[in-house]
PDB file of C-alpha atoms in Angstrom:
ATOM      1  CA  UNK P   1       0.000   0.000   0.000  1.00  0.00           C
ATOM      2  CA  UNK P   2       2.372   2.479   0.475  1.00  0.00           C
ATOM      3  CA  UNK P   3       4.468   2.023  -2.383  1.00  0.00           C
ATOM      4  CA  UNK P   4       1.517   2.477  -4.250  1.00  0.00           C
ATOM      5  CA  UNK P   5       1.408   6.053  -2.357  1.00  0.00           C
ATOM      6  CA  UNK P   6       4.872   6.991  -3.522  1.00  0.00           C
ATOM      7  CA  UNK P   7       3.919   6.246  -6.799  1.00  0.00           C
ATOM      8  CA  UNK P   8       0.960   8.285  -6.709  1.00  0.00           C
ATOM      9  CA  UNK P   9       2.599  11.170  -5.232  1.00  0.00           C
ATOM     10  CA  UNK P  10       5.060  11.191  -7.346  1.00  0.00           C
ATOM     11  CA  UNK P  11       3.041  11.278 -10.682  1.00  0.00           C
ATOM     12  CA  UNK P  12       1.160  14.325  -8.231  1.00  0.00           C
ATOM     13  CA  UNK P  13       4.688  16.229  -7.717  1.00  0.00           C
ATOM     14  CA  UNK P  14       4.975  16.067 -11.313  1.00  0.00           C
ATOM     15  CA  UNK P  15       1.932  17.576 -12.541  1.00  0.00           C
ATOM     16  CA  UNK P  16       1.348  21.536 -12.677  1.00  0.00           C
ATOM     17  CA  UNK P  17      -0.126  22.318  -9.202  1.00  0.00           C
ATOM     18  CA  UNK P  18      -1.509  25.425 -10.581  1.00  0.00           C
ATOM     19  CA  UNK P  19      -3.267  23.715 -13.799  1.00  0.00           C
ATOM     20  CA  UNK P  20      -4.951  21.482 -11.361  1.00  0.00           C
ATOM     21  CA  UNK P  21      -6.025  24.234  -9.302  1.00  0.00           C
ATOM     22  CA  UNK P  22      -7.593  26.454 -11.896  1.00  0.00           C
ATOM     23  CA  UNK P  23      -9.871  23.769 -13.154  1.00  0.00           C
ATOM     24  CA  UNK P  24     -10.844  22.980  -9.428  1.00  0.00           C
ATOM     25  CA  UNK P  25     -11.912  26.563  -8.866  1.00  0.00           C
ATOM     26  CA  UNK P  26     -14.761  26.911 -10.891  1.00  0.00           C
ATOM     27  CA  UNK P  27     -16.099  23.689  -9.316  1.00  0.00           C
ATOM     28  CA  UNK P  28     -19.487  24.802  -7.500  1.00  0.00           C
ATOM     29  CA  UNK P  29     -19.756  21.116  -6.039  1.00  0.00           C
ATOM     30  CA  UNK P  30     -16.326  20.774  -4.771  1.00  0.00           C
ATOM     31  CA  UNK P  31     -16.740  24.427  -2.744  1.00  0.00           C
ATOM     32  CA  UNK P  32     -20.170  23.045  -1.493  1.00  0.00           C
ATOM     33  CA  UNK P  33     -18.503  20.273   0.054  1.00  0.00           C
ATOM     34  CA  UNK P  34     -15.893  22.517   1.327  1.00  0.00           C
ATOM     35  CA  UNK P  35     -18.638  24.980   3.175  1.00  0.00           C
ATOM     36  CA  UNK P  36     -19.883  21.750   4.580  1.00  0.00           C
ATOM     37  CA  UNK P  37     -16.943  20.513   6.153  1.00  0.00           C
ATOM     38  CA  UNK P  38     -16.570  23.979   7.509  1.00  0.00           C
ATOM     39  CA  UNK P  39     -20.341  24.028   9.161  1.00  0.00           C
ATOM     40  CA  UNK P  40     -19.231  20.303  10.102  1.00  0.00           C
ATOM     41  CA  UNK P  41     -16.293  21.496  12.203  1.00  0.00           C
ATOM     42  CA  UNK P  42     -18.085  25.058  13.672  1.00  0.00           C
ATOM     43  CA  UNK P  43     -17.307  23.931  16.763  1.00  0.00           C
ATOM     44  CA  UNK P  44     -13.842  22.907  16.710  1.00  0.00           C
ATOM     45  CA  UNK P  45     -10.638  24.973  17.749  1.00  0.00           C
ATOM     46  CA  UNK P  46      -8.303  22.526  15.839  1.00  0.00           C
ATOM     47  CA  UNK P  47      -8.670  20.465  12.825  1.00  0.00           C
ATOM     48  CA  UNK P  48      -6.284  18.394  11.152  1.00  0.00           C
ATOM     49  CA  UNK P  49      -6.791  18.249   7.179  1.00  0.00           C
ATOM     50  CA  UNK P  50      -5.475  15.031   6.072  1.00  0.00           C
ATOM     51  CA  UNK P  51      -4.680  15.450   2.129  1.00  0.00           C
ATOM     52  CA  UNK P  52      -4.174  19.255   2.408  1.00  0.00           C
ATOM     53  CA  UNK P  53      -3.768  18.820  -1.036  1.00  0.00           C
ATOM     54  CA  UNK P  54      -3.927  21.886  -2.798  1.00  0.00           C
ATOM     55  CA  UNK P  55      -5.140  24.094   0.351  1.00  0.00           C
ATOM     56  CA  UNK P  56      -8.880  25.030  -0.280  1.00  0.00           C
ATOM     57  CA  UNK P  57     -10.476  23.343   2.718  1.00  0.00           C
ATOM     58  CA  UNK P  58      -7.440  24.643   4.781  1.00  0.00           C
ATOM     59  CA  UNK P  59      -7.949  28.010   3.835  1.00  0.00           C
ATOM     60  CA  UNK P  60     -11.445  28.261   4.499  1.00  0.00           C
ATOM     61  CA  UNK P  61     -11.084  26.660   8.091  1.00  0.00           C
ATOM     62  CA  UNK P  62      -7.795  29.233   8.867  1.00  0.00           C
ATOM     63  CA  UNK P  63     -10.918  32.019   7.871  1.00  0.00           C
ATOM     64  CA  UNK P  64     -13.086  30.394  10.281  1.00  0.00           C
ATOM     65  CA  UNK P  65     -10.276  31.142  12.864  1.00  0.00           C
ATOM     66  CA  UNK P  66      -9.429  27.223  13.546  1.00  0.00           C
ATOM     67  CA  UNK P  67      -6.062  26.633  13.882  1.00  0.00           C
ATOM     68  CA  UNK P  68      -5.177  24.108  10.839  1.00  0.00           C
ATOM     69  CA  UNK P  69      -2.455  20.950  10.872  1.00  0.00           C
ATOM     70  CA  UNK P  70      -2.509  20.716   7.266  1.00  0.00           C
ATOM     71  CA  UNK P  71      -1.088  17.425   5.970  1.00  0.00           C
ATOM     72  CA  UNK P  72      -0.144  15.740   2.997  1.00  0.00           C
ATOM     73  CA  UNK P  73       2.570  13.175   1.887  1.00  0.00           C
ATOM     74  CA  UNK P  74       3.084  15.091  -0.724  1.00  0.00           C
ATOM     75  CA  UNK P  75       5.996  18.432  -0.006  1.00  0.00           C
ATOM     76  CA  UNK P  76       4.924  20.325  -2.996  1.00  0.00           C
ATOM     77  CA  UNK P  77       1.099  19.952  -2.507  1.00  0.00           C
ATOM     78  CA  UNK P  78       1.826  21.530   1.116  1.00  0.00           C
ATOM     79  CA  UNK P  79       4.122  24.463   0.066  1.00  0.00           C
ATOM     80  CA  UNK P  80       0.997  25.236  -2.410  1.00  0.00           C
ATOM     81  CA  UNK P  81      -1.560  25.289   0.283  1.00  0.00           C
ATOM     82  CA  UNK P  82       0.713  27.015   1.914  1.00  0.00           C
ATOM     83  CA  UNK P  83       0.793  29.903  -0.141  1.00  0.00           C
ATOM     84  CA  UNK P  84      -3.141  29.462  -1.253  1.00  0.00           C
ATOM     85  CA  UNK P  85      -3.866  30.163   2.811  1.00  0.00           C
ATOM     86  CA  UNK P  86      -1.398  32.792   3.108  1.00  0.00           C
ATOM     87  CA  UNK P  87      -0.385  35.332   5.639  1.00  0.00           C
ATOM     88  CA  UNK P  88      -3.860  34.539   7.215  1.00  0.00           C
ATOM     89  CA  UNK P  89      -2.450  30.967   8.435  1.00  0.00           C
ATOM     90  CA  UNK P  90       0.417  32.343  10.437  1.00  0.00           C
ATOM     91  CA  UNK P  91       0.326  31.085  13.569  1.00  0.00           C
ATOM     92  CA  UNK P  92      -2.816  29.236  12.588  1.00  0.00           C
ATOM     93  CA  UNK P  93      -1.425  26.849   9.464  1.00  0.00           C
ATOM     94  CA  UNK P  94       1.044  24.077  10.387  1.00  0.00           C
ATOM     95  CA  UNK P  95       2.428  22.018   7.661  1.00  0.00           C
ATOM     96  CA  UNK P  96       2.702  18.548   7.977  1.00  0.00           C
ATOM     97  CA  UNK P  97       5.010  16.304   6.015  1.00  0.00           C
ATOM     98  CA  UNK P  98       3.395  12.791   6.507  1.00  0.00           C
ATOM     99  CA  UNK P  99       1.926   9.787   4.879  1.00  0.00           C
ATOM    100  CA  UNK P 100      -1.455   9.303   6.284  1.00  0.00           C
ATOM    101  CA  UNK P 101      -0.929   5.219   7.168  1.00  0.00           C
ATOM    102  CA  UNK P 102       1.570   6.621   9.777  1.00  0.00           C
ATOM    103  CA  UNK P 103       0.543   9.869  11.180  1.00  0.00           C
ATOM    104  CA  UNK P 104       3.081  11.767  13.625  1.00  0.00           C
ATOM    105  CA  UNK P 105       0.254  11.932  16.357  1.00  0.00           C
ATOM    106  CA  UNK P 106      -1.796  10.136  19.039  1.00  0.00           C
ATOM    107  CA  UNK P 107      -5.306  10.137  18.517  1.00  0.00           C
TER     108      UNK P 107
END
């Protein structure tokens, strides 16, 4: 399983971040089920976003004032959320560099 991960990641690294971003913006549906995960979490203080991926749902929870643990397996995907949350997310946007089969916490 997680050599199929690397793989995947790898073919994710190589593609243009920002192509795949601009044809996810315009998706209605995917922001719906972004402003539902947000009204999901209303009550929480910190969230982790497993598959940060590209930063939307991050973004919209660092508005919310949540502090975010944003993490991906995937270094490029988080320096692009990164910079899609922006100066909002300091102090409240942690990147993490992690494969989700072997997460660096205790729940």
């Amino acid at each position: 399983m997680e050599d199929n991960h690397k793989r995947l990641t790898g073919t994710w690294d190589r593609l243009d971040l920002e192509v795949v971003d601009k044809s996810m913006s315009w998706d209605s549906l995917y922001h719906e089920q972004i402003r539902s995960i947000c009204k999901a979490l209303e009550t929480s203080k910190v969230v982790g976003d497993l598959c940060t991926g590209l930063g939307y749902t991050a973004k919209a929870l660092v508005e919310q004032g949540k502090i975010v643990h944003g993490i991906d397996i995937s270094h490029d995907s988080l320096e692009y959320a990164k910079a899609k949350v922006g100066p909002i997310g300091n102090g409240k946007f942690f990147l993490v560099l992690a494969n989700m089969y072997n997460l660096p916490y205790s729940l």
